[in-house]
Amino acid sequence: MKLQKKHFYTTLDYSPSEIQHLVYLALKMKSGTIKKSLVGKTLAMLFFNPSLRTRVSFTVAMQKLGGLAIDLPIKENYTFEYENGTTMDEATIEHVKDAARVLSTYCDALAIRASELITSSPESVDVPGWETLKKDKILKSFMEYSHIPVINMESNVYHPCQGLGDAVTIKERLGNPKGKKYVLTWAYHPKALPMATPNSQILAACDLGMEVVVAHPPG
């Protein structure tokens, strides 16, 4: 399957057979069949949000495959402009089109975490409406101007790598999950939480051919 040199924003951009192929490859790697297929390749990781598992797993994966991961905790020291035709006389340092093209020159892929719904505050994050959030401005802007593949490490809408990880676990536990029931249900939490992970979990179960049920409170 020709999956190289494509953005990985959401699993919806891939067929169920392509997703199942990636799950198969992941299971082979987990069993110890790992080829150093990324020797000489460099991945730039841009974290606009805190990250523990995703940051470590991407870094370790690149090392095991022979490549190099560069960690750029971008939120701490850099701001980008995303609108065209804007006079950059405010707090932004660089336009995303320039940053994406420069990173495309140095690196072989970009991995980006950018969710406005993630917060370390005890209160729910104050954000624009869903019509604005679902546009995923940061991810989509880098995808537009980058000359290399962009990997979504969690956006407002999707967390496709987490979805793939969930698909691998389901396959391991159930063998052939096709036709079996998958239930996603809500539990109480004192503040609103991101929806990217449950969105991608649902899609993973669908790609495996499962019967998907979402149980949620009204609204």
JSON list of C-alpha atoms in Angstrom, two decimals:
[
{"chain": "A", "resi": 1, "resn": "MET", "atom": "CA", "xyz": [0.00, 0.00, 0.00]},
{"chain": "A", "resi": 2, "resn": "LYS", "atom": "CA", "xyz": [1.30, 3.45, -0.93]},
{"chain": "A", "resi": 3, "resn": "LEU", "atom": "CA", "xyz": [0.90, 5.28, 2.36]},
{"chain": "A", "resi": 4, "resn": "GLN", "atom": "CA", "xyz": [4.13, 7.27, 2.26]},
{"chain": "A", "resi": 5, "resn": "LYS", "atom": "CA", "xyz": [4.34, 11.04, 1.81]},
{"chain": "A", "resi": 6, "resn": "LYS", "atom": "CA", "xyz": [0.74, 11.59, 2.87]},
{"chain": "A", "resi": 7, "resn": "HIS", "atom": "CA", "xyz": [-0.51, 13.74, 5.75]},
{"chain": "A", "resi": 8, "resn": "PHE", "atom": "CA", "xyz": [-1.94, 11.80, 8.70]},
{"chain": "A", "resi": 9, "resn": "TYR", "atom": "CA", "xyz": [-4.60, 14.18, 10.00]},
{"chain": "A", "resi": 10, "resn": "THR", "atom": "CA", "xyz": [-7.46, 11.73, 10.49]},
{"chain": "A", "resi": 11, "resn": "THR", "atom": "CA", "xyz": [-8.04, 8.06, 9.75]},
{"chain": "A", "resi": 12, "resn": "LEU", "atom": "CA", "xyz": [-11.05, 9.19, 7.71]},
{"chain": "A", "resi": 13, "resn": "ASP", "atom": "CA", "xyz": [-8.53, 10.04, 4.97]},
{"chain": "A", "resi": 14, "resn": "TYR", "atom": "CA", "xyz": [-7.65, 6.32, 4.69]},
{"chain": "A", "resi": 15, "resn": "SER", "atom": "CA", "xyz": [-9.69, 3.26, 3.77]},
{"chain": "A", "resi": 16, "resn": "PRO", "atom": "CA", "xyz": [-10.51, 0.61, 6.39]},
{"chain": "A", "resi": 17, "resn": "SER", "atom": "CA", "xyz": [-8.15, -1.80, 4.60]},
{"chain": "A", "resi": 18, "resn": "GLU", "atom": "CA", "xyz": [-5.30, 0.74, 4.84]},
{"chain": "A", "resi": 19, "resn": "ILE", "atom": "CA", "xyz": [-5.94, 1.23, 8.56]},
{"chain": "A", "resi": 20, "resn": "GLN", "atom": "CA", "xyz": [-6.06, -2.52, 9.10]},
{"chain": "A", "resi": 21, "resn": "HIS", "atom": "CA", "xyz": [-2.74, -2.79, 7.24]},
{"chain": "A", "resi": 22, "resn": "LEU", "atom": "CA", "xyz": [-1.19, -0.26, 9.65]},
{"chain": "A", "resi": 23, "resn": "VAL", "atom": "CA", "xyz": [-2.55, -2.25, 12.59]},
{"chain": "A", "resi": 24, "resn": "TYR", "atom": "CA", "xyz": [-0.97, -5.40, 11.13]},
{"chain": "A", "resi": 25, "resn": "LEU", "atom": "CA", "xyz": [2.39, -3.62, 10.78]},
{"chain": "A", "resi": 26, "resn": "ALA", "atom": "CA", "xyz": [2.17, -2.35, 14.36]},
{"chain": "A", "resi": 27, "resn": "LEU", "atom": "CA", "xyz": [1.51, -5.85, 15.67]},
{"chain": "A", "resi": 28, "resn": "LYS", "atom": "CA", "xyz": [4.51, -7.17, 13.71]},
{"chain": "A", "resi": 29, "resn": "MET", "atom": "CA", "xyz": [6.71, -4.46, 15.22]},
{"chain": "A", "resi": 30, "resn": "LYS", "atom": "CA", "xyz": [5.38, -5.21, 18.71]},
{"chain": "A", "resi": 31, "resn": "SER", "atom": "CA", "xyz": [6.32, -8.86, 18.23]},
{"chain": "A", "resi": 32, "resn": "GLY", "atom": "CA", "xyz": [9.93, -7.81, 17.62]},
{"chain": "A", "resi": 33, "resn": "THR", "atom": "CA", "xyz": [9.99, -7.57, 13.82]},
{"chain": "A", "resi": 34, "resn": "ILE", "atom": "CA", "xyz": [11.47, -4.08, 13.55]},
{"chain": "A", "resi": 35, "resn": "LYS", "atom": "CA", "xyz": [13.47, -2.85, 10.59]},
{"chain": "A", "resi": 36, "resn": "LYS", "atom": "CA", "xyz": [15.57, 0.31, 10.84]},
{"chain": "A", "resi": 37, "resn": "SER", "atom": "CA", "xyz": [13.51, 1.84, 8.04]},
{"chain": "A", "resi": 38, "resn": "LEU", "atom": "CA", "xyz": [13.98, 5.49, 9.08]},
{"chain": "A", "resi": 39, "resn": "VAL", "atom": "CA", "xyz": [17.79, 5.70, 9.13]},
{"chain": "A", "resi": 40, "resn": "GLY", "atom": "CA", "xyz": [18.79, 9.24, 8.17]},
{"chain": "A", "resi": 41, "resn": "LYS", "atom": "CA", "xyz": [15.24, 10.58, 8.59]},
{"chain": "A", "resi": 42, "resn": "THR", "atom": "CA", "xyz": [14.34, 13.45, 10.90]},
{"chain": "A", "resi": 43, "resn": "LEU", "atom": "CA", "xyz": [10.97, 14.16, 12.54]},
{"chain": "A", "resi": 44, "resn": "ALA", "atom": "CA", "xyz": [10.24, 17.63, 13.95]},
{"chain": "A", "resi": 45, "resn": "MET", "atom": "CA", "xyz": [7.70, 17.54, 16.79]},
{"chain": "A", "resi": 46, "resn": "LEU", "atom": "CA", "xyz": [5.80, 20.74, 17.60]},
{"chain": "A", "resi": 47, "resn": "PHE", "atom": "CA", "xyz": [3.94, 20.66, 20.91]},
{"chain": "A", "resi": 48, "resn": "PHE", "atom": "CA", "xyz": [1.48, 23.48, 21.49]},
{"chain": "A", "resi": 49, "resn": "ASN", "atom": "CA", "xyz": [0.13, 21.50, 24.49]},
{"chain": "A", "resi": 50, "resn": "PRO", "atom": "CA", "xyz": [1.60, 19.43, 27.31]},
{"chain": "A", "resi": 51, "resn": "SER", "atom": "CA", "xyz": [2.37, 15.82, 26.41]},
{"chain": "A", "resi": 52, "resn": "LEU", "atom": "CA", "xyz": [3.74, 12.78, 28.19]},
{"chain": "A", "resi": 53, "resn": "ARG", "atom": "CA", "xyz": [2.81, 9.54, 26.36]},
{"chain": "A", "resi": 54, "resn": "THR", "atom": "CA", "xyz": [2.69, 11.00, 22.87]},
{"chain": "A", "resi": 55, "resn": "ARG", "atom": "CA", "xyz": [5.99, 12.86, 23.22]},
{"chain": "A", "resi": 56, "resn": "VAL", "atom": "CA", "xyz": [7.83, 9.84, 24.64]},
{"chain": "A", "resi": 57, "resn": "SER", "atom": "CA", "xyz": [6.30, 7.29, 22.24]},
{"chain": "A", "resi": 58, "resn": "PHE", "atom": "CA", "xyz": [7.16, 9.31, 19.13]},
{"chain": "A", "resi": 59, "resn": "THR", "atom": "CA", "xyz": [10.71, 9.95, 20.35]},
{"chain": "A", "resi": 60, "resn": "VAL", "atom": "CA", "xyz": [11.32, 6.29, 21.20]},
{"chain": "A", "resi": 61, "resn": "ALA", "atom": "CA", "xyz": [9.72, 5.11, 17.95]},
{"chain": "A", "resi": 62, "resn": "MET", "atom": "CA", "xyz": [12.03, 7.28, 15.84]},
{"chain": "A", "resi": 63, "resn": "GLN", "atom": "CA", "xyz": [15.05, 6.02, 17.79]},
{"chain": "A", "resi": 64, "resn": "LYS", "atom": "CA", "xyz": [14.06, 2.36, 17.40]},
{"chain": "A", "resi": 65, "resn": "LEU", "atom": "CA", "xyz": [13.53, 2.84, 13.66]},
{"chain": "A", "resi": 66, "resn": "GLY", "atom": "CA", "xyz": [16.92, 4.52, 13.23]},
{"chain": "A", "resi": 67, "resn": "GLY", "atom": "CA", "xyz": [15.71, 8.10, 12.86]},
{"chain": "A", "resi": 68, "resn": "LEU", "atom": "CA", "xyz": [15.97, 11.32, 14.87]},
{"chain": "A", "resi": 69, "resn": "ALA", "atom": "CA", "xyz": [13.13, 13.17, 16.64]},
{"chain": "A", "resi": 70, "resn": "ILE", "atom": "CA", "xyz": [13.55, 16.88, 17.41]},
{"chain": "A", "resi": 71, "resn": "ASP", "atom": "CA", "xyz": [11.30, 18.07, 20.25]},
{"chain": "A", "resi": 72, "resn": "LEU", "atom": "CA", "xyz": [10.11, 21.66, 19.82]},
{"chain": "A", "resi": 73, "resn": "PRO", "atom": "CA", "xyz": [7.94, 22.75, 22.80]},
{"chain": "A", "resi": 74, "resn": "ILE", "atom": "CA", "xyz": [6.76, 25.59, 20.60]},
{"chain": "A", "resi": 75, "resn": "LYS", "atom": "CA", "xyz": [4.13, 27.05, 22.95]},
{"chain": "A", "resi": 76, "resn": "GLU", "atom": "CA", "xyz": [6.77, 28.10, 25.45]},
{"chain": "A", "resi": 77, "resn": "ASN", "atom": "CA", "xyz": [8.74, 30.44, 23.22]},
{"chain": "A", "resi": 78, "resn": "TYR", "atom": "CA", "xyz": [7.20, 30.92, 19.77]},
{"chain": "A", "resi": 79, "resn": "THR", "atom": "CA", "xyz": [4.07, 32.40, 18.24]},
{"chain": "A", "resi": 80, "resn": "PHE", "atom": "CA", "xyz": [2.86, 32.08, 14.65]},
{"chain": "A", "resi": 81, "resn": "GLU", "atom": "CA", "xyz": [0.62, 34.17, 12.41]},
{"chain": "A", "resi": 82, "resn": "TYR", "atom": "CA", "xyz": [-1.97, 32.13, 10.50]},
{"chain": "A", "resi": 83, "resn": "GLU", "atom": "CA", "xyz": [-3.89, 34.78, 8.56]},
{"chain": "A", "resi": 84, "resn": "ASN", "atom": "CA", "xyz": [-2.75, 35.99, 5.14]},
{"chain": "A", "resi": 85, "resn": "GLY", "atom": "CA", "xyz": [-2.41, 39.69, 4.41]},
{"chain": "A", "resi": 86, "resn": "THR", "atom": "CA", "xyz": [-1.97, 40.55, 8.09]},
{"chain": "A", "resi": 87, "resn": "THR", "atom": "CA", "xyz": [0.42, 43.25, 9.29]},
{"chain": "A", "resi": 88, "resn": "MET", "atom": "CA", "xyz": [2.56, 41.40, 11.80]},
{"chain": "A", "resi": 89, "resn": "ASP", "atom": "CA", "xyz": [2.90, 44.17, 14.36]},
{"chain": "A", "resi": 90, "resn": "GLU", "atom": "CA", "xyz": [1.38, 42.27, 17.28]},
{"chain": "A", "resi": 91, "resn": "ALA", "atom": "CA", "xyz": [2.63, 39.29, 19.34]},
{"chain": "A", "resi": 92, "resn": "THR", "atom": "CA", "xyz": [3.39, 36.88, 16.48]},
{"chain": "A", "resi": 93, "resn": "ILE", "atom": "CA", "xyz": [6.99, 36.15, 15.52]},
{"chain": "A", "resi": 94, "resn": "GLU", "atom": "CA", "xyz": [6.73, 34.28, 12.22]},
{"chain": "A", "resi": 95, "resn": "HIS", "atom": "CA", "xyz": [4.11, 33.39, 9.61]},
{"chain": "A", "resi": 96, "resn": "VAL", "atom": "CA", "xyz": [3.17, 29.73, 9.48]},
{"chain": "A", "resi": 97, "resn": "LYS", "atom": "CA", "xyz": [3.87, 29.54, 5.74]},
{"chain": "A", "resi": 98, "resn": "ASP", "atom": "CA", "xyz": [7.52, 30.45, 6.33]},
{"chain": "A", "resi": 99, "resn": "ALA", "atom": "CA", "xyz": [7.91, 28.17, 9.35]},
{"chain": "A", "resi": 100, "resn": "ALA", "atom": "CA", "xyz": [6.37, 25.20, 7.54]},
{"chain": "A", "resi": 101, "resn": "ARG", "atom": "CA", "xyz": [8.60, 25.68, 4.50]},
{"chain": "A", "resi": 102, "resn": "VAL", "atom": "CA", "xyz": [11.77, 26.04, 6.60]},
{"chain": "A", "resi": 103, "resn": "LEU", "atom": "CA", "xyz": [10.99, 22.89, 8.60]},
{"chain": "A", "resi": 104, "resn": "SER", "atom": "CA", "xyz": [10.20, 21.12, 5.33]},
{"chain": "A", "resi": 105, "resn": "THR", "atom": "CA", "xyz": [13.73, 21.90, 4.17]},
{"chain": "A", "resi": 106, "resn": "TYR", "atom": "CA", "xyz": [15.42, 20.54, 7.28]},
{"chain": "A", "resi": 107, "resn": "CYS", "atom": "CA", "xyz": [13.18, 17.59, 8.19]},
{"chain": "A", "resi": 108, "resn": "ASP", "atom": "CA", "xyz": [11.38, 14.65, 6.59]},
{"chain": "A", "resi": 109, "resn": "ALA", "atom": "CA", "xyz": [8.09, 14.93, 8.52]},
{"chain": "A", "resi": 110, "resn": "LEU", "atom": "CA", "xyz": [6.31, 17.17, 11.03]},
{"chain": "A", "resi": 111, "resn": "ALA", "atom": "CA", "xyz": [4.30, 15.91, 14.00]},
{"chain": "A", "resi": 112, "resn": "ILE", "atom": "CA", "xyz": [2.07, 18.50, 15.67]},
{"chain": "A", "resi": 113, "resn": "ARG", "atom": "CA", "xyz": [-0.07, 18.56, 18.83]},
{"chain": "A", "resi": 114, "resn": "ALA", "atom": "CA", "xyz": [-2.37, 21.58, 18.88]},
{"chain": "A", "resi": 115, "resn": "SER", "atom": "CA", "xyz": [-5.66, 21.42, 20.75]},
{"chain": "A", "resi": 116, "resn": "GLU", "atom": "CA", "xyz": [-7.42, 24.44, 22.19]},
{"chain": "A", "resi": 117, "resn": "LEU", "atom": "CA", "xyz": [-9.51, 22.10, 24.35]},
{"chain": "A", "resi": 118, "resn": "ILE", "atom": "CA", "xyz": [-6.62, 20.84, 26.51]},
{"chain": "A", "resi": 119, "resn": "THR", "atom": "CA", "xyz": [-6.14, 22.68, 29.80]},
{"chain": "A", "resi": 120, "resn": "SER", "atom": "CA", "xyz": [-4.23, 22.17, 33.04]},
{"chain": "A", "resi": 121, "resn": "SER", "atom": "CA", "xyz": [-6.53, 24.65, 34.80]},
{"chain": "A", "resi": 122, "resn": "PRO", "atom": "CA", "xyz": [-9.13, 23.41, 37.30]},
{"chain": "A", "resi": 123, "resn": "GLU", "atom": "CA", "xyz": [-11.75, 25.17, 35.19]},
{"chain": "A", "resi": 124, "resn": "SER", "atom": "CA", "xyz": [-13.06, 24.25, 31.75]},
{"chain": "A", "resi": 125, "resn": "VAL", "atom": "CA", "xyz": [-11.13, 26.05, 29.03]},
{"chain": "A", "resi": 126, "resn": "ASP", "atom": "CA", "xyz": [-12.76, 29.16, 27.54]},
{"chain": "A", "resi": 127, "resn": "VAL", "atom": "CA", "xyz": [-12.77, 28.65, 23.76]},
{"chain": "A", "resi": 128, "resn": "PRO", "atom": "CA", "xyz": [-14.57, 29.86, 20.63]},
{"chain": "A", "resi": 129, "resn": "GLY", "atom": "CA", "xyz": [-17.60, 28.00, 19.31]},
{"chain": "A", "resi": 130, "resn": "TRP", "atom": "CA", "xyz": [-17.38, 24.56, 17.72]},
{"chain": "A", "resi": 131, "resn": "GLU", "atom": "CA", "xyz": [-17.78, 25.98, 14.21]},
{"chain": "A", "resi": 132, "resn": "THR", "atom": "CA", "xyz": [-14.42, 27.71, 14.73]},
{"chain": "A", "resi": 133, "resn": "LEU", "atom": "CA", "xyz": [-12.69, 24.96, 16.68]},
{"chain": "A", "resi": 134, "resn": "LYS", "atom": "CA", "xyz": [-13.44, 22.19, 14.21]},
{"chain": "A", "resi": 135, "resn": "LYS", "atom": "CA", "xyz": [-11.49, 24.01, 11.49]},
{"chain": "A", "resi": 136, "resn": "ASP", "atom": "CA", "xyz": [-8.27, 22.98, 13.31]},
{"chain": "A", "resi": 137, "resn": "LYS", "atom": "CA", "xyz": [-6.50, 26.11, 12.13]},
{"chain": "A", "resi": 138, "resn": "ILE", "atom": "CA", "xyz": [-3.01, 25.20, 13.32]},
{"chain": "A", "resi": 139, "resn": "LEU", "atom": "CA", "xyz": [-2.89, 21.68, 11.89]},
{"chain": "A", "resi": 140, "resn": "LYS", "atom": "CA", "xyz": [-4.58, 22.67, 8.64]},
{"chain": "A", "resi": 141, "resn": "SER", "atom": "CA", "xyz": [-2.25, 25.65, 8.15]},
{"chain": "A", "resi": 142, "resn": "PHE", "atom": "CA", "xyz": [0.89, 23.55, 8.53]},
{"chain": "A", "resi": 143, "resn": "MET", "atom": "CA", "xyz": [-0.60, 20.94, 6.19]},
{"chain": "A", "resi": 144, "resn": "GLU", "atom": "CA", "xyz": [-1.30, 23.61, 3.58]},
{"chain": "A", "resi": 145, "resn": "TYR", "atom": "CA", "xyz": [2.22, 25.04, 3.51]},
{"chain": "A", "resi": 146, "resn": "SER", "atom": "CA", "xyz": [4.37, 22.03, 4.40]},
{"chain": "A", "resi": 147, "resn": "HIS", "atom": "CA", "xyz": [6.17, 20.14, 1.63]},
{"chain": "A", "resi": 148, "resn": "ILE", "atom": "CA", "xyz": [6.55, 17.07, 3.86]},
{"chain": "A", "resi": 149, "resn": "PRO", "atom": "CA", "xyz": [4.00, 14.86, 5.66]},
{"chain": "A", "resi": 150, "resn": "VAL", "atom": "CA", "xyz": [2.27, 16.33, 8.71]},
{"chain": "A", "resi": 151, "resn": "ILE", "atom": "CA", "xyz": [1.23, 13.91, 11.47]},
{"chain": "A", "resi": 152, "resn": "ASN", "atom": "CA", "xyz": [-1.57, 14.87, 13.85]},
{"chain": "A", "resi": 153, "resn": "MET", "atom": "CA", "xyz": [-0.54, 14.15, 17.46]},
{"chain": "A", "resi": 154, "resn": "GLU", "atom": "CA", "xyz": [-3.93, 15.53, 18.66]},
{"chain": "A", "resi": 155, "resn": "SER", "atom": "CA", "xyz": [-6.01, 18.40, 17.38]},
{"chain": "A", "resi": 156, "resn": "ASN", "atom": "CA", "xyz": [-9.38, 19.81, 18.40]},
{"chain": "A", "resi": 157, "resn": "VAL", "atom": "CA", "xyz": [-11.15, 17.10, 16.42]},
{"chain": "A", "resi": 158, "resn": "TYR", "atom": "CA", "xyz": [-8.92, 14.02, 15.98]},
{"chain": "A", "resi": 159, "resn": "HIS", "atom": "CA", "xyz": [-6.19, 11.99, 17.66]},
{"chain": "A", "resi": 160, "resn": "PRO", "atom": "CA", "xyz": [-5.49, 9.43, 14.89]},
{"chain": "A", "resi": 161, "resn": "CYS", "atom": "CA", "xyz": [-2.36, 7.90, 16.42]},
{"chain": "A", "resi": 162, "resn": "GLN", "atom": "CA", "xyz": [-4.25, 7.21, 19.65]},
{"chain": "A", "resi": 163, "resn": "GLY", "atom": "CA", "xyz": [-7.00, 5.69, 17.53]},
{"chain": "A", "resi": 164, "resn": "LEU", "atom": "CA", "xyz": [-4.49, 3.38, 15.86]},
{"chain": "A", "resi": 165, "resn": "GLY", "atom": "CA", "xyz": [-3.12, 2.38, 19.26]},
{"chain": "A", "resi": 166, "resn": "ASP", "atom": "CA", "xyz": [-6.64, 1.54, 20.42]},
{"chain": "A", "resi": 167, "resn": "ALA", "atom": "CA", "xyz": [-7.24, -0.50, 17.26]},
{"chain": "A", "resi": 168, "resn": "VAL", "atom": "CA", "xyz": [-4.07, -2.50, 17.96]},
{"chain": "A", "resi": 169, "resn": "THR", "atom": "CA", "xyz": [-5.24, -3.24, 21.52]},
{"chain": "A", "resi": 170, "resn": "ILE", "atom": "CA", "xyz": [-8.72, -4.28, 20.33]},
{"chain": "A", "resi": 171, "resn": "LYS", "atom": "CA", "xyz": [-7.17, -6.58, 17.72]},
{"chain": "A", "resi": 172, "resn": "GLU", "atom": "CA", "xyz": [-4.88, -8.13, 20.35]},
{"chain": "A", "resi": 173, "resn": "ARG", "atom": "CA", "xyz": [-7.67, -8.72, 22.84]},
{"chain": "A", "resi": 174, "resn": "LEU", "atom": "CA", "xyz": [-10.46, -9.85, 20.50]},
{"chain": "A", "resi": 175, "resn": "GLY", "atom": "CA", "xyz": [-8.62, -11.49, 17.62]},
{"chain": "A", "resi": 176, "resn": "ASN", "atom": "CA", "xyz": [-11.17, -10.82, 14.89]},
{"chain": "A", "resi": 177, "resn": "PRO", "atom": "CA", "xyz": [-13.27, -7.89, 16.18]},
{"chain": "A", "resi": 178, "resn": "LYS", "atom": "CA", "xyz": [-15.52, -7.69, 13.10]},
{"chain": "A", "resi": 179, "resn": "GLY", "atom": "CA", "xyz": [-19.19, -7.65, 14.09]},
{"chain": "A", "resi": 180, "resn": "LYS", "atom": "CA", "xyz": [-18.49, -7.42, 17.82]},
{"chain": "A", "resi": 181, "resn": "LYS", "atom": "CA", "xyz": [-20.01, -4.60, 19.85]},
{"chain": "A", "resi": 182, "resn": "TYR", "atom": "CA", "xyz": [-17.99, -1.55, 20.84]},
{"chain": "A", "resi": 183, "resn": "VAL", "atom": "CA", "xyz": [-19.58, 0.84, 23.37]},
{"chain": "A", "resi": 184, "resn": "LEU", "atom": "CA", "xyz": [-18.30, 4.34, 24.10]},
{"chain": "A", "resi": 185, "resn": "THR", "atom": "CA", "xyz": [-20.01, 5.78, 27.16]},
{"chain": "A", "resi": 186, "resn": "TRP", "atom": "CA", "xyz": [-19.71, 9.02, 29.08]},
{"chain": "A", "resi": 187, "resn": "ALA", "atom": "CA", "xyz": [-18.61, 9.32, 32.72]},
{"chain": "A", "resi": 188, "resn": "TYR", "atom": "CA", "xyz": [-18.89, 12.42, 34.87]},
{"chain": "A", "resi": 189, "resn": "HIS", "atom": "CA", "xyz": [-15.98, 14.85, 35.04]},
{"chain": "A", "resi": 190, "resn": "PRO", "atom": "CA", "xyz": [-16.06, 18.26, 36.73]},
{"chain": "A", "resi": 191, "resn": "LYS", "atom": "CA", "xyz": [-14.82, 20.06, 33.61]},
{"chain": "A", "resi": 192, "resn": "ALA", "atom": "CA", "xyz": [-15.19, 19.70, 29.86]},
{"chain": "A", "resi": 193, "resn": "LEU", "atom": "CA", "xyz": [-12.55, 17.46, 28.28]},
{"chain": "A", "resi": 194, "resn": "PRO", "atom": "CA", "xyz": [-11.16, 17.19, 24.72]},
{"chain": "A", "resi": 195, "resn": "MET", "atom": "CA", "xyz": [-13.13, 15.07, 22.26]},
{"chain": "A", "resi": 196, "resn": "ALA", "atom": "CA", "xyz": [-10.33, 14.14, 19.86]},
{"chain": "A", "resi": 197, "resn": "THR", "atom": "CA", "xyz": [-9.53, 10.83, 21.56]},
{"chain": "A", "resi": 198, "resn": "PRO", "atom": "CA", "xyz": [-13.11, 9.47, 21.75]},
{"chain": "A", "resi": 199, "resn": "ASN", "atom": "CA", "xyz": [-13.69, 10.62, 18.16]},
{"chain": "A", "resi": 200, "resn": "SER", "atom": "CA", "xyz": [-10.69, 8.61, 16.98]},
{"chain": "A", "resi": 201, "resn": "GLN", "atom": "CA", "xyz": [-11.59, 5.62, 19.18]},
{"chain": "A", "resi": 202, "resn": "ILE", "atom": "CA", "xyz": [-15.00, 5.45, 17.49]},
{"chain": "A", "resi": 203, "resn": "LEU", "atom": "CA", "xyz": [-13.39, 5.61, 14.05]},
{"chain": "A", "resi": 204, "resn": "ALA", "atom": "CA", "xyz": [-10.91, 2.86, 15.00]},
{"chain": "A", "resi": 205, "resn": "ALA", "atom": "CA", "xyz": [-13.75, 0.54, 16.00]},
{"chain": "A", "resi": 206, "resn": "CYS", "atom": "CA", "xyz": [-15.55, 1.33, 12.74]},
{"chain": "A", "resi": 207, "resn": "ASP", "atom": "CA", "xyz": [-12.41, 0.55, 10.70]},
{"chain": "A", "resi": 208, "resn": "LEU", "atom": "CA", "xyz": [-12.25, -2.83, 12.44]},
{"chain": "A", "resi": 209, "resn": "GLY", "atom": "CA", "xyz": [-15.82, -3.57, 11.35]},
{"chain": "A", "resi": 210, "resn": "MET", "atom": "CA", "xyz": [-17.31, -3.44, 14.84]},
{"chain": "A", "resi": 211, "resn": "GLU", "atom": "CA", "xyz": [-20.88, -2.56, 15.81]},
{"chain": "A", "resi": 212, "resn": "VAL", "atom": "CA", "xyz": [-20.42, 0.87, 17.43]},
{"chain": "A", "resi": 213, "resn": "VAL", "atom": "CA", "xyz": [-22.73, 2.29, 20.09]},
{"chain": "A", "resi": 214, "resn": "VAL", "atom": "CA", "xyz": [-22.29, 5.74, 21.67]},
{"chain": "A", "resi": 215, "resn": "ALA", "atom": "CA", "xyz": [-24.12, 6.21, 24.98]},
{"chain": "A", "resi": 216, "resn": "HIS", "atom": "CA", "xyz": [-24.24, 9.84, 26.13]},
{"chain": "A", "resi": 217, "resn": "PRO", "atom": "CA", "xyz": [-26.35, 12.17, 28.25]},
{"chain": "A", "resi": 218, "resn": "PRO", "atom": "CA", "xyz": [-28.80, 14.52, 26.50]},
{"chain": "A", "resi": 219, "resn": "GLY", "atom": "CA", "xyz": [-27.04, 17.41, 24.73]}
]
